[in-house]
């Protein structure tokens, strides 16, 4: 059987529309084969959605593709060029350790990027080795799939393959490659790159491409570039509100890590907040707390202002008018965010109708939670199931007072209590990927080559709104840690 026949049987249906953009935007790549690829974890459900035959993909031939040792049929391997503000400083970046095979056209007609992360050096690697370690790639797999389970737009993870090679970090670590699936890898940073290093025609080609790929309904609007800006602002307002509602802290909201599609991307030092505290930061490198939980909406707004700036040459021939359009669009973000957040909070509290005082009611609860260092996820879970006894918070005078107001508020809606509780169950997850559980899974996988802990964790995270019995154990908090939890940039 020829290679190409075998590959066809896997179900590859790749197109390369990004590679038809001007050459400024990418470098074609040769493959960097690895020594002895070994499949560590594979996402059967996602493979099926992509139209890929899992059985064919997990044999040696398929794994060779997931390791970057072979190209699938129809691939045109490239590294994408982009720039970005990293912790506020603008710099040239690009895929320094990733390779885009192309876009899989799924049986549903969707177009998604198939990218290998950790696939070796590229012209954008700067001093880096182009590789990734097993722990961080499994971490991205777990958290991205957990986000998907939570119903939050995100890149997906198809597989992690160990390379059989070591990567040198502070110590020697096993190397690995993640297959990442995304609506696209267009970033705010891609536009910053075009605006800084490209011509107006090249910028326009990128913008036209983004509209066509992610906002096709806007092609016919009077000003598609303004529509694109407004569209991205809207999707990011929805996305960041969803993060806040589950206590997700991205950790590196650099402009290169903000997508045009509105998906969460780049799971480095991200983690979920346990005790409610807007100042929560997990990333070891975020000394100033720039990307703390409570700062995420503001940072998103800042990033979107950087995006708007890149589009100014396209928004209007008159510079002043273009600037005004950009500013007006960006100024919508805080209110859009707030509206999404508040409607999500109403759902978490089982409130259907809108009243002016709802925001104050939510904020009062949050401030009591902050004062008593209450666990974010489990507080809403306890409210959902009236399992109040377990928490110190629920015995406090502030909470008892708040609860009176809350009960009155619930009585001012027509929907039944059952309907209210049902909405709460669908809005308050039974489980999140708790830091100690993620660490436990990674330790077993990396140190002992025991993948069962991770598989069990992925299982309970798959449907967090199910409130199944086996999830309860995973909702529990760790024994009080000696040191605060810290995450390190995914390297
Ligand atoms: P990230 O922190 O994953 O968003 O990466 C930021 C930038 O650093 C991107 O341009 C990456 O491609 C690059 N990068 C991260 N790790 C490596 C590495 N090991 N080798 C080369 N480039 C890297
Ligand atoms: Mg990145």
mmCIF file of C-alpha atoms and ligand atoms in Angstrom, residues 82 86 92-98 117 121 124-132 169 187 252 254 256-257 266 489-491, ligand 1:
data_model
loop_
_atom_site.group_PDB
_atom_site.id
_atom_site.type_symbol
_atom_site.label_atom_id
_atom_site.label_comp_id
_atom_site.label_asym_id
_atom_site.label_seq_id
_atom_site.Cartn_x
_atom_site.Cartn_y
_atom_site.Cartn_z
ATOM 1 C CA UNK A 82 3.397 37.535 13.933
ATOM 2 C CA UNK A 86 4.523 40.847 25.632
ATOM 3 C CA UNK A 92 8.638 40.444 16.618
ATOM 4 C CA UNK A 93 7.678 36.824 17.373
ATOM 5 C CA UNK A 94 6.330 34.229 14.930
ATOM 6 C CA UNK A 95 6.002 30.465 15.317
ATOM 7 C CA UNK A 96 9.291 29.630 16.963
ATOM 8 C CA UNK A 97 8.326 26.076 17.753
ATOM 9 C CA UNK A 98 5.209 25.351 15.788
ATOM 10 C CA UNK A 117 3.491 22.626 18.761
ATOM 11 C CA UNK A 121 13.283 25.148 15.002
ATOM 12 C CA UNK A 124 11.401 32.551 14.143
ATOM 13 C CA UNK A 125 13.018 30.469 16.881
ATOM 14 C CA UNK A 126 15.465 33.180 17.933
ATOM 15 C CA UNK A 127 17.546 31.509 20.691
ATOM 16 C CA UNK A 128 15.040 28.732 21.377
ATOM 17 C CA UNK A 129 15.293 25.047 20.572
ATOM 18 C CA UNK A 130 11.906 24.867 18.877
ATOM 19 C CA UNK A 131 10.877 22.061 21.173
ATOM 20 C CA UNK A 132 8.426 21.514 24.027
ATOM 21 C CA UNK A 169 15.287 23.322 30.473
ATOM 22 C CA UNK A 187 -3.915 36.764 16.329
ATOM 23 C CA UNK A 252 -0.193 35.583 29.487
ATOM 24 C CA UNK A 254 -0.088 39.168 25.387
ATOM 25 C CA UNK A 256 0.008 37.447 20.279
ATOM 26 C CA UNK A 257 -2.120 35.242 22.507
ATOM 27 C CA UNK A 266 -1.956 29.334 24.324
ATOM 28 C CA UNK A 489 5.526 29.539 31.203
ATOM 29 C CA UNK A 490 4.754 26.567 28.980
ATOM 30 C CA UNK A 491 8.154 25.657 27.612
HETATM 31 P P1 LIG B 1 4.359 31.495 23.985
HETATM 32 O O1 LIG B 1 4.851 31.846 25.340
HETATM 33 O O2 LIG B 1 4.163 30.020 23.765
HETATM 34 O O3 LIG B 1 3.193 32.319 23.558
HETATM 35 O O4 LIG B 1 5.559 31.866 23.002
HETATM 36 C C1 LIG B 1 6.009 33.174 22.777
HETATM 37 C C2 LIG B 1 6.997 33.176 21.640
HETATM 38 O O5 LIG B 1 8.175 32.437 22.009
HETATM 39 C C3 LIG B 1 6.496 32.557 20.363
HETATM 40 O O6 LIG B 1 7.074 33.257 19.301
HETATM 41 C C4 LIG B 1 7.030 31.152 20.454
HETATM 42 O O7 LIG B 1 7.134 30.542 19.191
HETATM 43 C C5 LIG B 1 8.400 31.389 21.079
HETATM 44 N N1 LIG B 1 8.911 30.203 21.784
HETATM 45 C C6 LIG B 1 8.492 29.692 22.961
HETATM 46 N N2 LIG B 1 9.205 28.607 23.300
HETATM 47 C C7 LIG B 1 10.121 28.409 22.321
HETATM 48 C C8 LIG B 1 11.162 27.449 22.085
HETATM 49 N N3 LIG B 1 11.407 26.462 22.932
HETATM 50 N N4 LIG B 1 11.889 27.580 20.961
HETATM 51 C C9 LIG B 1 11.663 28.580 20.093
HETATM 52 N N5 LIG B 1 10.714 29.513 20.256
HETATM 53 C C10 LIG B 1 9.944 29.441 21.349
#
